Amino acid sequence: MMLSVMISNPRQPENDIDVYLSQLIEDLRKLWDEGFLVFDGFCKETFEIRVMLFCTINDFPAYGNLNDYSVKGHHACLICEEDTSYI
């Protein structure tokens, strides 16, 4: 399991988050395309495994940054969009 953590602060990457995540994306792409050998201690054999990103867990501002979506203003909710109440 791979865990990448980013903690918000005043100097966070904001819209340049792709620079921060580029290494993670490169590693995930390589682990999916090429895979790697893993030893199964129970079966006493080696097998090839591939990796994929299943989900992300993040707060609302990070969700907006990852999806290049504004989470402020009139259409802040990604689900409600035009029906979002900004009052």
Coordinates of C-alpha atoms in Angstrom, one line a residue, residues 16-64:
D16 CA 0.4 23.6 -9.3
I17 CA -0.5 20.4 -7.5
D18 CA 0.5 18.4 -10.6
V19 CA 4.1 19.3 -9.8
Y20 CA 3.7 17.7 -6.4
L21 CA 1.8 14.6 -7.6
S22 CA 3.9 14.0 -10.8
Q23 CA 6.2 11.5 -9.0
L24 CA 3.3 9.6 -7.5
I25 CA 1.5 9.5 -10.9
E26 CA 4.7 8.3 -12.6
D27 CA 5.2 5.5 -10.0
L28 CA 1.6 4.4 -10.3
R29 CA 1.7 4.4 -14.1
K30 CA 4.9 2.2 -14.0
L31 CA 3.5 -0.1 -11.3
W32 CA 0.4 -0.6 -13.5
D33 CA 2.1 -1.0 -16.9
E34 CA 5.1 -3.1 -15.8
G35 CA 4.0 -4.6 -12.5
F36 CA 6.5 -6.2 -10.1
L37 CA 7.3 -9.5 -8.5
V38 CA 6.1 -10.2 -5.0
F39 CA 6.8 -13.3 -2.9
D40 CA 3.7 -15.0 -1.3
G41 CA 4.9 -16.4 2.0
F42 CA 1.9 -18.7 2.4
C43 CA 2.1 -20.3 -1.0
K44 CA 5.9 -20.1 -1.1
E45 CA 5.8 -18.7 -4.7
T46 CA 6.4 -15.5 -6.5
F47 CA 3.8 -13.7 -8.6
E48 CA 3.5 -10.5 -10.6
I49 CA 1.3 -7.8 -9.1
R50 CA 0.0 -4.6 -10.7
V51 CA -1.1 -1.5 -8.8
M52 CA -3.9 1.0 -9.4
L53 CA -5.3 4.0 -7.6
F54 CA -8.6 3.0 -6.0
C55 CA -9.7 6.2 -4.2
T56 CA -8.6 9.4 -2.6
I57 CA -9.6 10.9 0.7
N58 CA -9.4 14.6 1.0
D59 CA -11.1 17.7 2.3
F60 CA -13.2 20.0 0.1
P61 CA -10.5 22.5 -1.0
A62 CA -8.1 19.6 -1.9
Y63 CA -11.0 18.0 -3.9
G64 CA -11.4 21.2 -5.9

